[in-house]
Amino acid sequence: MNDLEILNLINEIGYLLLKHGAEIYRVEESLKRMCEGLGFHDIEIFAIPSYFTLSLTLHDGKPYQSSRRSRINRFHLDHLYELNCLVRKISNQEIDDFEIQKEIKKIKSQPLNFHLILIGYIVSAAMFCIFFGGGITEMIVSSGIGFILYYLIYIMEKLNINSIVRTLLSSIVLSTIAILCHKVHIIANQQSVITGTLMLLVPGIAITNSLRDIIGGDYVSGLARMIEAILIAVSIAIGVGIMMMVLGGV
């Protein structure tokens, strides 16, 4: 492979790292180490949560610059692990060019374990409901809401609806179900159901990563993640508040 073909593979790895939720410092460091391991010079990388740009000098002395954008990101820790292993092999020159291409195709072909994610939604909603003071009936209703939220969010992701609108609609749906269940006397503790299921939407990872980026000196990406997390939190509050006013929730 020539330099441009190899760099296309490097760009794809950087794109996959961003897409699957890698920290900004990890994306920049991984790209730099791979390029250094392949013998390129004057390497500069700038990344934010949805975009990165790479510039360097090729082996023949010509300048090179590229950029990639990831519009929809979703955490996939299995992919991140495999990508990190691949980055180490490339950095240490333990893999040839054609093997890199095969490894990327292999990683991209690994599907998400949707059944496990669904179980996570159901169990998390139920356990958070108990944590916030719910009983058996509230736990069952929360599990059902978690089941509904999983498919609702899945459909909205397929329709490319952005995360803020997705969160707003999800909070409206879950609060509506909880309030109606309380009004027909299926549950006694409405707040535990609403609060427990809302924990599925709280942007905890985004807040953590934003603080980590800021502490690490990546102020632009850190502030971008923080603003996104704040907007998601506001959309949760708006969604629940609207339905409580409309349906008269307590």
mmCIF file of C-alpha atoms in Angstrom:
data_model
loop_
_atom_site.group_PDB
_atom_site.id
_atom_site.type_symbol
_atom_site.label_atom_id
_atom_site.label_comp_id
_atom_site.label_asym_id
_atom_site.label_seq_id
_atom_site.Cartn_x
_atom_site.Cartn_y
_atom_site.Cartn_z
ATOM 1 C CA MET A 1 0.000 0.000 0.000
ATOM 2 C CA ASN A 2 1.100 3.573 -0.628
ATOM 3 C CA ASP A 3 1.067 6.355 1.956
ATOM 4 C CA LEU A 4 -2.406 7.642 1.051
ATOM 5 C CA GLU A 5 -3.996 4.200 1.309
ATOM 6 C CA ILE A 6 -2.404 3.617 4.702
ATOM 7 C CA LEU A 7 -3.533 7.031 5.942
ATOM 8 C CA ASN A 8 -7.088 6.275 4.820
ATOM 9 C CA LEU A 9 -6.986 3.291 7.188
ATOM 10 C CA ILE A 10 -5.577 5.471 9.982
ATOM 11 C CA ASN A 11 -8.374 7.989 9.433
ATOM 12 C CA GLU A 12 -10.940 5.194 9.610
ATOM 13 C CA ILE A 13 -9.540 4.052 12.961
ATOM 14 C CA GLY A 14 -9.745 7.635 14.281
ATOM 15 C CA TYR A 15 -13.331 7.905 13.034
ATOM 16 C CA LEU A 16 -14.300 4.638 14.746
ATOM 17 C CA LEU A 17 -12.690 5.764 18.000
ATOM 18 C CA LEU A 18 -14.773 8.958 17.944
ATOM 19 C CA LYS A 19 -17.939 7.145 16.879
ATOM 20 C CA HIS A 20 -17.741 4.638 19.716
ATOM 21 C CA GLY A 21 -17.131 7.142 22.499
ATOM 22 C CA ALA A 22 -13.361 7.326 23.006
ATOM 23 C CA GLU A 23 -12.017 10.242 25.017
ATOM 24 C CA ILE A 24 -10.592 13.119 22.980
ATOM 25 C CA TYR A 25 -7.081 12.685 24.350
ATOM 26 C CA ARG A 26 -7.233 9.003 23.391
ATOM 27 C CA VAL A 27 -8.233 9.807 19.814
ATOM 28 C CA GLU A 28 -5.447 12.368 19.395
ATOM 29 C CA GLU A 29 -2.826 10.213 21.103
ATOM 30 C CA SER A 30 -3.812 7.084 19.141
ATOM 31 C CA LEU A 31 -3.619 8.866 15.786
ATOM 32 C CA LYS A 32 -0.262 10.426 16.658
ATOM 33 C CA ARG A 33 1.288 7.152 17.832
ATOM 34 C CA MET A 34 0.119 5.273 14.755
ATOM 35 C CA CYS A 35 1.498 7.927 12.410
ATOM 36 C CA GLU A 36 4.814 8.008 14.280
ATOM 37 C CA GLY A 37 5.001 4.219 14.177
ATOM 38 C CA LEU A 38 4.506 4.323 10.393
ATOM 39 C CA GLY A 39 7.322 6.837 9.986
ATOM 40 C CA PHE A 40 5.434 10.047 9.188
ATOM 41 C CA HIS A 41 6.674 13.441 10.420
ATOM 42 C CA ASP A 42 5.326 16.850 11.540
ATOM 43 C CA ILE A 43 2.163 15.225 12.876
ATOM 44 C CA GLU A 44 -0.589 17.487 14.200
ATOM 45 C CA ILE A 45 -4.038 16.314 15.307
ATOM 46 C CA PHE A 46 -7.003 18.318 16.544
ATOM 47 C CA ALA A 47 -10.159 16.551 17.708
ATOM 48 C CA ILE A 48 -13.513 17.447 19.221
ATOM 49 C CA PRO A 49 -16.334 15.026 20.088
ATOM 50 C CA SER A 50 -17.696 14.873 16.521
ATOM 51 C CA TYR A 51 -14.712 15.783 14.332
ATOM 52 C CA PHE A 52 -10.959 15.462 13.934
ATOM 53 C CA THR A 53 -8.371 16.771 11.526
ATOM 54 C CA LEU A 54 -4.953 15.242 10.819
ATOM 55 C CA SER A 55 -1.986 16.908 9.137
ATOM 56 C CA LEU A 56 1.511 15.521 8.574
ATOM 57 C CA THR A 57 4.397 15.193 6.111
ATOM 58 C CA LEU A 58 4.504 12.128 3.862
ATOM 59 C CA HIS A 59 7.634 10.066 3.281
ATOM 60 C CA ASP A 60 8.296 11.920 0.014
ATOM 61 C CA GLY A 61 8.129 15.295 1.789
ATOM 62 C CA LYS A 62 4.698 16.326 0.536
ATOM 63 C CA PRO A 63 2.183 17.799 3.022
ATOM 64 C CA TYR A 64 -0.978 15.853 3.813
ATOM 65 C CA GLN A 65 -4.190 16.907 5.542
ATOM 66 C CA SER A 66 -7.488 15.131 6.140
ATOM 67 C CA SER A 67 -10.553 15.393 8.339
ATOM 68 C CA ARG A 68 -13.416 13.138 9.372
ATOM 69 C CA ARG A 69 -16.728 13.858 11.069
ATOM 70 C CA SER A 70 -18.836 11.489 13.131
ATOM 71 C CA ARG A 71 -22.432 12.715 13.245
ATOM 72 C CA ILE A 72 -23.930 10.053 15.521
ATOM 73 C CA ASN A 73 -21.823 8.567 18.324
ATOM 74 C CA ARG A 74 -22.730 5.569 20.458
ATOM 75 C CA PHE A 75 -20.615 3.946 23.163
ATOM 76 C CA HIS A 76 -19.352 0.509 22.214
ATOM 77 C CA LEU A 77 -16.711 -0.645 24.691
ATOM 78 C CA ASP A 78 -15.979 -3.898 22.842
ATOM 79 C CA HIS A 79 -15.077 -1.940 19.715
ATOM 80 C CA LEU A 80 -12.961 0.497 21.734
ATOM 81 C CA TYR A 81 -11.008 -2.383 23.247
ATOM 82 C CA GLU A 82 -10.361 -3.951 19.838
ATOM 83 C CA LEU A 83 -9.401 -0.582 18.354
ATOM 84 C CA ASN A 84 -6.957 0.123 21.196
ATOM 85 C CA CYS A 85 -5.312 -3.260 20.617
ATOM 86 C CA LEU A 86 -5.019 -2.462 16.901
ATOM 87 C CA VAL A 87 -3.524 0.961 17.650
ATOM 88 C CA ARG A 88 -0.823 -0.656 19.801
ATOM 89 C CA LYS A 89 0.061 -3.145 17.061
ATOM 90 C CA ILE A 90 0.350 -0.382 14.457
ATOM 91 C CA SER A 91 2.377 1.862 16.781
ATOM 92 C CA ASN A 92 4.815 -0.974 17.522
ATOM 93 C CA GLN A 93 4.910 -2.071 13.845
ATOM 94 C CA GLU A 94 3.624 -5.531 14.761
ATOM 95 C CA ILE A 95 1.132 -5.739 11.879
ATOM 96 C CA ASP A 96 1.388 -5.241 8.114
ATOM 97 C CA ASP A 97 -0.766 -2.941 6.008
ATOM 98 C CA PHE A 98 -3.140 -5.585 4.664
ATOM 99 C CA GLU A 99 -3.687 -7.034 8.130
ATOM 100 C CA ILE A 100 -4.708 -3.552 9.324
ATOM 101 C CA GLN A 101 -7.434 -3.496 6.670
ATOM 102 C CA LYS A 102 -8.658 -6.944 7.714
ATOM 103 C CA GLU A 103 -8.727 -5.981 11.396
ATOM 104 C CA ILE A 104 -10.766 -2.841 10.679
ATOM 105 C CA LYS A 105 -13.316 -4.844 8.682
ATOM 106 C CA LYS A 106 -13.481 -7.410 11.480
ATOM 107 C CA ILE A 107 -14.101 -4.740 14.128
ATOM 108 C CA LYS A 108 -16.761 -2.987 12.040
ATOM 109 C CA SER A 109 -18.570 -6.291 11.471
ATOM 110 C CA GLN A 110 -19.027 -6.916 15.212
ATOM 111 C CA PRO A 111 -22.668 -6.084 16.026
ATOM 112 C CA LEU A 112 -23.966 -4.479 19.186
ATOM 113 C CA ASN A 113 -25.434 -6.947 21.669
ATOM 114 C CA PHE A 114 -28.931 -5.464 21.537
ATOM 115 C CA HIS A 115 -30.423 -8.142 23.789
ATOM 116 C CA LEU A 116 -27.938 -7.322 26.545
ATOM 117 C CA ILE A 117 -28.604 -3.589 26.151
ATOM 118 C CA LEU A 118 -32.349 -4.228 26.415
ATOM 119 C CA ILE A 119 -31.830 -6.218 29.617
ATOM 120 C CA GLY A 120 -29.701 -3.327 30.910
ATOM 121 C CA TYR A 121 -32.529 -0.844 30.287
ATOM 122 C CA ILE A 122 -35.082 -3.043 32.054
ATOM 123 C CA VAL A 123 -32.957 -3.982 35.059
ATOM 124 C CA SER A 124 -31.500 -0.483 35.526
ATOM 125 C CA ALA A 125 -34.942 1.131 35.502
ATOM 126 C CA ALA A 126 -36.235 -1.386 38.033
ATOM 127 C CA MET A 127 -33.256 -1.074 40.378
ATOM 128 C CA PHE A 128 -33.208 2.725 40.299
ATOM 129 C CA CYS A 129 -36.926 2.729 41.050
ATOM 130 C CA ILE A 130 -36.326 0.633 44.182
ATOM 131 C CA PHE A 131 -33.393 2.877 45.119
ATOM 132 C CA PHE A 132 -35.701 5.915 45.034
ATOM 133 C CA GLY A 133 -38.295 4.316 47.274
ATOM 134 C CA GLY A 134 -40.521 2.338 44.910
ATOM 135 C CA GLY A 135 -42.214 -0.950 45.731
ATOM 136 C CA ILE A 136 -42.803 -4.121 43.728
ATOM 137 C CA THR A 137 -45.576 -2.608 41.601
ATOM 138 C CA GLU A 138 -43.509 0.481 40.856
ATOM 139 C CA MET A 139 -40.552 -1.722 39.961
ATOM 140 C CA ILE A 140 -42.641 -3.694 37.435
ATOM 141 C CA VAL A 141 -43.976 -0.500 35.838
ATOM 142 C CA SER A 142 -40.437 0.928 35.669
ATOM 143 C CA SER A 143 -39.234 -2.248 33.960
ATOM 144 C CA GLY A 144 -41.984 -1.861 31.374
ATOM 145 C CA ILE A 145 -41.046 1.773 30.787
ATOM 146 C CA GLY A 146 -37.407 0.754 30.388
ATOM 147 C CA PHE A 147 -38.487 -1.786 27.760
ATOM 148 C CA ILE A 148 -40.478 0.878 25.880
ATOM 149 C CA LEU A 149 -37.667 3.444 26.126
ATOM 150 C CA TYR A 150 -35.168 1.040 24.587
ATOM 151 C CA TYR A 151 -37.221 0.587 21.418
ATOM 152 C CA LEU A 152 -38.251 4.255 21.313
ATOM 153 C CA ILE A 153 -34.636 5.418 21.455
ATOM 154 C CA TYR A 154 -33.594 2.738 18.950
ATOM 155 C CA ILE A 155 -36.210 3.924 16.433
ATOM 156 C CA MET A 156 -35.258 7.583 16.909
ATOM 157 C CA GLU A 157 -31.578 6.746 16.361
ATOM 158 C CA LYS A 158 -32.496 5.003 13.115
ATOM 159 C CA LEU A 159 -34.387 8.151 12.072
ATOM 160 C CA ASN A 160 -31.262 10.239 12.852
ATOM 161 C CA ILE A 161 -33.060 12.339 15.456
ATOM 162 C CA ASN A 162 -30.513 14.303 17.499
ATOM 163 C CA SER A 163 -29.862 13.462 21.133
ATOM 164 C CA ILE A 164 -31.590 16.520 22.620
ATOM 165 C CA VAL A 165 -34.899 15.937 20.812
ATOM 166 C CA ARG A 166 -34.536 12.213 21.492
ATOM 167 C CA THR A 167 -34.187 12.857 25.209
ATOM 168 C CA LEU A 168 -37.086 15.334 25.258
ATOM 169 C CA LEU A 169 -39.463 12.876 23.580
ATOM 170 C CA SER A 170 -38.274 9.997 25.784
ATOM 171 C CA SER A 171 -38.848 12.009 28.978
ATOM 172 C CA ILE A 172 -42.344 12.953 27.776
ATOM 173 C CA VAL A 173 -43.218 9.303 27.085
ATOM 174 C CA LEU A 174 -41.904 7.917 30.373
ATOM 175 C CA SER A 175 -43.488 10.637 32.513
ATOM 176 C CA THR A 176 -46.823 10.204 30.687
ATOM 177 C CA ILE A 177 -46.866 6.468 31.390
ATOM 178 C CA ALA A 178 -45.936 6.977 35.061
ATOM 179 C CA ILE A 179 -48.545 9.696 35.639
ATOM 180 C CA LEU A 180 -51.312 7.698 33.938
ATOM 181 C CA CYS A 181 -50.410 4.585 35.946
ATOM 182 C CA HIS A 182 -50.659 6.673 39.116
ATOM 183 C CA LYS A 183 -54.027 8.145 38.106
ATOM 184 C CA VAL A 184 -55.556 4.686 37.520
ATOM 185 C CA HIS A 185 -54.081 3.511 40.858
ATOM 186 C CA ILE A 186 -51.667 0.944 39.412
ATOM 187 C CA ILE A 187 -48.808 2.546 41.364
ATOM 188 C CA ALA A 188 -48.771 4.541 44.591
ATOM 189 C CA ASN A 189 -45.357 6.214 44.309
ATOM 190 C CA GLN A 190 -45.257 8.112 41.026
ATOM 191 C CA GLN A 191 -42.024 9.967 41.775
ATOM 192 C CA SER A 192 -39.953 6.816 42.263
ATOM 193 C CA VAL A 193 -41.022 5.538 38.825
ATOM 194 C CA ILE A 194 -40.311 8.832 37.070
ATOM 195 C CA THR A 195 -36.986 9.394 38.815
ATOM 196 C CA GLY A 196 -35.862 5.783 38.402
ATOM 197 C CA THR A 197 -36.571 5.659 34.677
ATOM 198 C CA LEU A 198 -35.128 9.138 34.118
ATOM 199 C CA MET A 199 -31.774 7.771 35.271
ATOM 200 C CA LEU A 200 -31.616 5.949 31.927
ATOM 201 C CA LEU A 201 -31.485 9.349 30.197
ATOM 202 C CA VAL A 202 -29.121 11.213 32.537
ATOM 203 C CA PRO A 203 -25.887 12.056 30.619
ATOM 204 C CA GLY A 204 -23.506 10.800 33.291
ATOM 205 C CA ILE A 205 -20.780 9.618 30.909
ATOM 206 C CA ALA A 206 -20.901 12.886 28.942
ATOM 207 C CA ILE A 207 -20.447 14.926 32.132
ATOM 208 C CA THR A 208 -17.575 12.714 33.315
ATOM 209 C CA ASN A 209 -15.798 12.868 29.951
ATOM 210 C CA SER A 210 -16.278 16.634 29.709
ATOM 211 C CA LEU A 211 -14.633 17.163 33.100
ATOM 212 C CA ARG A 212 -11.841 14.791 32.141
ATOM 213 C CA ASP A 213 -11.235 16.689 28.886
ATOM 214 C CA ILE A 214 -11.180 20.037 30.693
ATOM 215 C CA ILE A 215 -8.775 18.746 33.350
ATOM 216 C CA GLY A 216 -6.596 17.322 30.568
ATOM 217 C CA GLY A 217 -6.438 20.704 28.824
ATOM 218 C CA ASP A 218 -8.854 19.918 25.960
ATOM 219 C CA TYR A 219 -11.061 22.902 26.765
ATOM 220 C CA VAL A 220 -12.949 23.068 23.466
ATOM 221 C CA SER A 221 -14.027 19.427 23.512
ATOM 222 C CA GLY A 222 -14.680 19.550 27.262
ATOM 223 C CA LEU A 223 -16.946 22.575 26.984
ATOM 224 C CA ALA A 224 -18.706 21.068 23.960
ATOM 225 C CA ARG A 225 -19.485 17.889 25.897
ATOM 226 C CA MET A 226 -20.535 19.895 28.965
ATOM 227 C CA ILE A 227 -22.927 22.066 26.940
ATOM 228 C CA GLU A 228 -24.430 18.972 25.336
ATOM 229 C CA ALA A 229 -24.892 17.355 28.773
ATOM 230 C CA ILE A 230 -26.540 20.507 30.155
ATOM 231 C CA LEU A 231 -28.912 20.715 27.173
ATOM 232 C CA ILE A 232 -29.853 17.059 27.612
ATOM 233 C CA ALA A 233 -30.519 17.638 31.323
ATOM 234 C CA VAL A 234 -32.664 20.679 30.470
ATOM 235 C CA SER A 235 -34.612 18.666 27.887
ATOM 236 C CA ILE A 236 -35.303 15.991 30.533
ATOM 237 C CA ALA A 237 -36.661 18.638 32.907
ATOM 238 C CA ILE A 238 -38.773 20.252 30.191
ATOM 239 C CA GLY A 239 -40.266 16.940 29.066
ATOM 240 C CA VAL A 240 -41.265 15.863 32.571
ATOM 241 C CA GLY A 241 -42.449 19.353 33.527
ATOM 242 C CA ILE A 242 -44.701 19.648 30.470
ATOM 243 C CA MET A 243 -46.453 16.339 31.149
ATOM 244 C CA MET A 244 -46.887 17.102 34.850
ATOM 245 C CA MET A 245 -48.605 20.371 33.945
ATOM 246 C CA VAL A 246 -50.729 18.801 31.221
ATOM 247 C CA LEU A 247 -51.736 15.647 33.116
ATOM 248 C CA GLY A 248 -51.652 17.089 36.615
ATOM 249 C CA GLY A 249 -48.919 14.864 38.003
ATOM 250 C CA VAL A 250 -47.916 15.238 41.630
#
